[in-house]
Structures are given as structure tokens and as C-alpha cells.
XYZ file of N, CA and C in Angstrom:
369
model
N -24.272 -4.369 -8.340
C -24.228 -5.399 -9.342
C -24.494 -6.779 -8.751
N -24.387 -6.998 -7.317
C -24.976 -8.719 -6.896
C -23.916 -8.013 -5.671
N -24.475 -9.390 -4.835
C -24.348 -9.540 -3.320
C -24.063 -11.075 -3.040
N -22.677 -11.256 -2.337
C -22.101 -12.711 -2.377
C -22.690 -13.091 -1.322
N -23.101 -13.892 -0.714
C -22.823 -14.156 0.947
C -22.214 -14.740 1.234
N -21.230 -14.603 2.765
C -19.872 -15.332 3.034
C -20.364 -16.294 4.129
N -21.248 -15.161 5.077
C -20.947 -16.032 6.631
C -20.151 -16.378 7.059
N -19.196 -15.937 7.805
C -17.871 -17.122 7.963
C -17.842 -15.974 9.325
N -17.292 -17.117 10.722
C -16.702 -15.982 11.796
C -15.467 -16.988 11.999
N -14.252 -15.794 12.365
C -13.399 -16.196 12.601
C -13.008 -15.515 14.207
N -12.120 -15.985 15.158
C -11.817 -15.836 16.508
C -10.326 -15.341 16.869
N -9.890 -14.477 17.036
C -8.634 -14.375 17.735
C -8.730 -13.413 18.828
N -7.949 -14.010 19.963
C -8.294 -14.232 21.101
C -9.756 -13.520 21.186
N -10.015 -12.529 22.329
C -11.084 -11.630 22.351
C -11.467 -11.184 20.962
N -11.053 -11.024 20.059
C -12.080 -10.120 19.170
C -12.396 -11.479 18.078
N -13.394 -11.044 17.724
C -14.456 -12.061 17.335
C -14.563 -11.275 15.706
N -14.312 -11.810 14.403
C -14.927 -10.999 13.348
C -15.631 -12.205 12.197
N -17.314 -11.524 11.904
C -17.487 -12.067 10.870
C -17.593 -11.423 9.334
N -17.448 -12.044 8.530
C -17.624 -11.255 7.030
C -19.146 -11.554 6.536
N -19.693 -10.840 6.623
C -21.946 -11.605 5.918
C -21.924 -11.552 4.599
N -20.985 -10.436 3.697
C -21.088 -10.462 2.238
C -20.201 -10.051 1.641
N -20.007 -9.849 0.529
C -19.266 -9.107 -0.714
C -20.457 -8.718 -1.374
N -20.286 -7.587 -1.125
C -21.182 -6.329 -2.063
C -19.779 -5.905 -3.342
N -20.651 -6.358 -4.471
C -20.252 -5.995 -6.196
C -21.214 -4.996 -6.826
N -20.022 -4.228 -7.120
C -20.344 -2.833 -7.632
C -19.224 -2.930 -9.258
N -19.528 -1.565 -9.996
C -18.934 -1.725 -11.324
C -17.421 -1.777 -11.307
N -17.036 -0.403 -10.166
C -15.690 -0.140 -10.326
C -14.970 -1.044 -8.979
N -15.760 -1.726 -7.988
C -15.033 -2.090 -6.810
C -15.691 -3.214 -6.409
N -15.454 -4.137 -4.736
C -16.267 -4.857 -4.219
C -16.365 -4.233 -2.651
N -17.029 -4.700 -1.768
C -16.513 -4.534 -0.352
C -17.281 -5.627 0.349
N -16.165 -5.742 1.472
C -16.782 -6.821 2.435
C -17.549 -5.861 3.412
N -18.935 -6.780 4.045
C -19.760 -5.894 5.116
C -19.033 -7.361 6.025
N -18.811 -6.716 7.354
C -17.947 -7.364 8.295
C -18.657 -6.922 9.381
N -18.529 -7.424 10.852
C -18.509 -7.079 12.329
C -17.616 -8.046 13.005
N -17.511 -6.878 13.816
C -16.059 -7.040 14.650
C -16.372 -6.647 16.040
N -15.921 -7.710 16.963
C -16.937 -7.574 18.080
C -15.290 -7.842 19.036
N -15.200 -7.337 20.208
C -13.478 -7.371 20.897
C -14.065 -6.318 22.221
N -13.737 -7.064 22.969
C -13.845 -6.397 24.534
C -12.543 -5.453 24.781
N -13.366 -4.373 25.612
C -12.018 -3.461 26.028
C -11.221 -2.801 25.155
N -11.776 -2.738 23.983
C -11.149 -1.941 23.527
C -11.931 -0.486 23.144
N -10.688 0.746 23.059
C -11.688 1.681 22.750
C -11.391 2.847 21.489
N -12.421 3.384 20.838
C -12.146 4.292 19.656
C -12.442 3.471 18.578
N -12.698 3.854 17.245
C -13.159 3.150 15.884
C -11.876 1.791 15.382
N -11.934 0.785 15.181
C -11.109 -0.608 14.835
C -10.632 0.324 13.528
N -8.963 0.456 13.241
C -8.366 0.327 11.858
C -8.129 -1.121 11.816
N -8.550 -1.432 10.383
C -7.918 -2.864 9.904
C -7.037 -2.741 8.759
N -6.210 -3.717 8.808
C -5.653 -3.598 7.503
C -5.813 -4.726 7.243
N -6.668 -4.731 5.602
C -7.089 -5.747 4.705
C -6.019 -6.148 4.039
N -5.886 -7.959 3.345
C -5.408 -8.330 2.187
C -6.633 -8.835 1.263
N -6.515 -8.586 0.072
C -7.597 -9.351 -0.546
C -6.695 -9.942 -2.020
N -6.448 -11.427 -2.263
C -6.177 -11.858 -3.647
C -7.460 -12.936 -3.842
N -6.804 -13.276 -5.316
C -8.249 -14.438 -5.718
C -6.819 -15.756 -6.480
N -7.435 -16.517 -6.784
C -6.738 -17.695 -7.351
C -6.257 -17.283 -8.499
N -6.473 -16.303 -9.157
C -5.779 -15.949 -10.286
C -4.391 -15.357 -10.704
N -3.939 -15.205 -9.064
C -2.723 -13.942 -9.027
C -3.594 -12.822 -8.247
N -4.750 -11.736 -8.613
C -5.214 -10.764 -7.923
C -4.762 -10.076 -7.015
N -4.144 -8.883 -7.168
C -4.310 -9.098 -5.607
C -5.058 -7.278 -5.513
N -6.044 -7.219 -4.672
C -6.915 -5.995 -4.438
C -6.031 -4.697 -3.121
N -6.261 -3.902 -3.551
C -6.046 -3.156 -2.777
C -7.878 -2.466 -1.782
N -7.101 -2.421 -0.634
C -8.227 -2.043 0.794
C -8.015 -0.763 0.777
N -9.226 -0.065 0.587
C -9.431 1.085 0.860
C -9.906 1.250 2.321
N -9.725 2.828 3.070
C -10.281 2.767 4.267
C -11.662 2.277 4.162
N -11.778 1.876 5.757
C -13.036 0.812 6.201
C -13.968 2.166 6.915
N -15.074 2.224 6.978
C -16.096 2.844 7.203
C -16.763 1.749 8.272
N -17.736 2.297 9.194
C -18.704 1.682 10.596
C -19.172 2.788 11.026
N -19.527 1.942 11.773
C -20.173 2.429 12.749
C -20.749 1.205 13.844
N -20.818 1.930 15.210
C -20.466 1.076 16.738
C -20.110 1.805 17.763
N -19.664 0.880 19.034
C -18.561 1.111 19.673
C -19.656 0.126 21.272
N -19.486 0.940 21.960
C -19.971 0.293 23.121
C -18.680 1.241 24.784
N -19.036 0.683 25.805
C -17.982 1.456 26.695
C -17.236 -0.114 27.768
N -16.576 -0.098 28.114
C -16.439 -1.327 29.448
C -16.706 -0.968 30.792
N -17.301 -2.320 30.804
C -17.032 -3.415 30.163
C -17.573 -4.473 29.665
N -18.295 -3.183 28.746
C -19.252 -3.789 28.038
C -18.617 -4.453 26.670
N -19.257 -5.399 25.920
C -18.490 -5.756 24.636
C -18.610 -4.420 23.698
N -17.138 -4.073 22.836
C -17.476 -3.418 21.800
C -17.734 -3.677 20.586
N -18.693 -3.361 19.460
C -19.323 -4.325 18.669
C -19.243 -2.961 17.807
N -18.759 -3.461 16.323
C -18.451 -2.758 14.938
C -19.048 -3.149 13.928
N -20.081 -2.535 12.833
C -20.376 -3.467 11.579
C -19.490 -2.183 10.748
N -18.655 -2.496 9.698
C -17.489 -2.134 8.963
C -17.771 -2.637 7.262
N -17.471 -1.542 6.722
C -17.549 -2.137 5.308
C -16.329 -1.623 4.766
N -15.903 -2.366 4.390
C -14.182 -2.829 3.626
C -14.638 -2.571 2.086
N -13.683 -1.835 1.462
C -13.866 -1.291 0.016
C -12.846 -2.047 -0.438
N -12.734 -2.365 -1.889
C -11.360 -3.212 -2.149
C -11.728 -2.567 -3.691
N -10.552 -2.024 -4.801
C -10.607 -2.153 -5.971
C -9.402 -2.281 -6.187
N -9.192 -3.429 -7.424
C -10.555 -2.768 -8.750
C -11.474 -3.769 -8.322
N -12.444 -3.769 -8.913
C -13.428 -4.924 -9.309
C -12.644 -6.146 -9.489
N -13.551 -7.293 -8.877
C -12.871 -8.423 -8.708
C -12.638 -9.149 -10.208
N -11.377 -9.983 -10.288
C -11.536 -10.595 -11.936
C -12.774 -11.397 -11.707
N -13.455 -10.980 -13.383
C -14.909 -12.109 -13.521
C -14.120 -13.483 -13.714
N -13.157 -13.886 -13.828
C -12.523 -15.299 -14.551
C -12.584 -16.240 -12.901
N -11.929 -15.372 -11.758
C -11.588 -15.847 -10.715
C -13.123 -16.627 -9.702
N -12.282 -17.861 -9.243
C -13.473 -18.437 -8.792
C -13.107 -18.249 -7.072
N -12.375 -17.734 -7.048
C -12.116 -18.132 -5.128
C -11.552 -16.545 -4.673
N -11.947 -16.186 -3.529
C -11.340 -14.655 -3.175
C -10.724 -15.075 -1.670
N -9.674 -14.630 -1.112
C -9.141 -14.905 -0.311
C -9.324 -13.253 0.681
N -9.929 -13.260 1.482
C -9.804 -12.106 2.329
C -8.816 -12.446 3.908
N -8.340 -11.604 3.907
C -7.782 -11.720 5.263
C -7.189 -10.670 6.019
N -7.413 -10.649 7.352
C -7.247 -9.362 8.414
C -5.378 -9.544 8.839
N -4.698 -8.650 8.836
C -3.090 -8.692 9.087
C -2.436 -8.068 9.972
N -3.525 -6.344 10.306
C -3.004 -5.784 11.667
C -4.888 -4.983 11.811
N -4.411 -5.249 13.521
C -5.771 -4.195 13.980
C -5.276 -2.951 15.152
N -5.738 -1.927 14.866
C -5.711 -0.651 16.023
C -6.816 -0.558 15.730
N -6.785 -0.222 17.314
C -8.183 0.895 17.696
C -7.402 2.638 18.307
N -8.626 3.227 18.077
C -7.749 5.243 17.669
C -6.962 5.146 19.253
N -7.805 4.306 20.388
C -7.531 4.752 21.918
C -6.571 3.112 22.474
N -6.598 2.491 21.354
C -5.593 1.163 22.232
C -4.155 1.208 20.942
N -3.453 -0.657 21.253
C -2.670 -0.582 21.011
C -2.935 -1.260 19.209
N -1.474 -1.258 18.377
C -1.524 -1.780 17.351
C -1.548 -3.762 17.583
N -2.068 -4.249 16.947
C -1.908 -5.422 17.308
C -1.773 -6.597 15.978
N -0.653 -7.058 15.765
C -0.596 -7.803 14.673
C -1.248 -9.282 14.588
N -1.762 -9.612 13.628
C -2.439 -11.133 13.850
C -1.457 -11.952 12.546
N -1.650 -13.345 14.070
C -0.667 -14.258 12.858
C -1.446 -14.548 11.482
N -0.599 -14.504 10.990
C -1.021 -15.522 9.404
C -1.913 -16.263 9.498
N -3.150 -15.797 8.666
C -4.162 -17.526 8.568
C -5.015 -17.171 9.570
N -4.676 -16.447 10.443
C -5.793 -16.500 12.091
C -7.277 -15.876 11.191
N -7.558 -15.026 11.231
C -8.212 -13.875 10.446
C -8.838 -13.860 8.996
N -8.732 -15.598 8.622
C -8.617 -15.621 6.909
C -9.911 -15.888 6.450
N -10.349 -15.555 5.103
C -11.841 -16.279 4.918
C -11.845 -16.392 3.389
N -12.058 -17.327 3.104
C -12.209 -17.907 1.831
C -13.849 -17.960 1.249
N -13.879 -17.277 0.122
C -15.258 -17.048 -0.549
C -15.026 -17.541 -1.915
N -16.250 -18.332 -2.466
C -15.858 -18.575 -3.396
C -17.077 -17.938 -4.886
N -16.462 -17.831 -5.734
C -16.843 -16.367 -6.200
C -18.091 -17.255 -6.968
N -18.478 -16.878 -7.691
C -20.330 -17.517 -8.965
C -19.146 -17.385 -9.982
């Protein structure tokens, strides 16, 4: 149904993530993301938040990629984040943000508040 573009990279410590879009579909949206973090190894779990200015708040379905790389070399992920329902048409601003990351072969790692955040603002 349309394609947002975000662009936005955000930094905590080593791992590096940007968001390029919101892909809109009937029943859902998803962010296409890469996620780029040295030393680490096995597929990135993220756990998504997604609200909008309206109240919203989306639920994250598992994230799908494909990547990886070995060290110590960089490991580099492009990830697409599912979120439903469909975003409200009323809402003008979507708030995405990253809250914990594992990888299958490292540790869990929580990120502060705000580090991880990206603000899109909707048509």
C-alpha cells in the first residue's frame, strides 16, 4: 500500500542500526532496518516498541534477515520488523524504538531508554 522513508541511524556503543522505511501493507506495517555490531555471533533478536501520537501502541512480530559476517570482521544484518495492526490513518508521528538485543551465540543486552529511538512522521 506505500513505502515511508525514514533514514535515520542511530549508535549504541558498537552496534550501529538504521531504519530506510516503513513498508504499508492492508493488515500490518514493517520497518526494513540494518544492524551492523562487531563480535557478535548468530541471527540479532530485537525486541521492538512501536506507538504513534494517538495512544497506538503496535505490537512486533518476529523480525526476519538475513546476514551475519565472522570476527573480526563487522557483522552486518538487513531485518524486517512486522508490527500490527495497521498503523492508525488519523496518526501523524510513529515512534519506533529498540529495548533489548540478543544474538542466538552472545549475551542479552538491554538498551537504555531513548538510545535506539526513531521518530517517523507519518503522510
Amino acid at each position: 500500500m506505500g513505502v515511508i522513508p525514514v533514514a535515520q541511524h542511530r549508535q549504541f556503543e558498537d552496534i550501529g542500526v538504521t531504519v530506510h522505511s516503513l513498508e504499508l501493507y492492508r493488515d500490518r506495517f514493517q520497518a526494513v532496518a540494518r544492524l551492523d555490531g562487531g563480535s557478535r555471533g548468530g541471527f540479532p533478536r530485537i525486541t521492538w516498541r512501536a506507538v504513534d501520537d494517538r495512544g497506538g501502541v503496535y505490537n512486533a512480530l518476529p523480525a526476519a534477515g538475513s546476514g551475519g559476517g565472522k570476527p573480526p570482521e563487522l557483522f552486518s544484518w538487513r531485518l524486517v520488523c512486522p508490527f500490527t495492526p495497521q498503523r492508525d490513518p488519523q496518526a501523524r508521528q510513529l515512534t519506533l524504538e529498540i529495548a533489548t538485543l540478543q544474538w542466538s551465540s552472545g549475551p542479552f543486552v538491554q538498551v537504555p531508554d531513548g538510545t535506539l529511538r526513531f521518530s517517523v512522521e507519518l503522510p
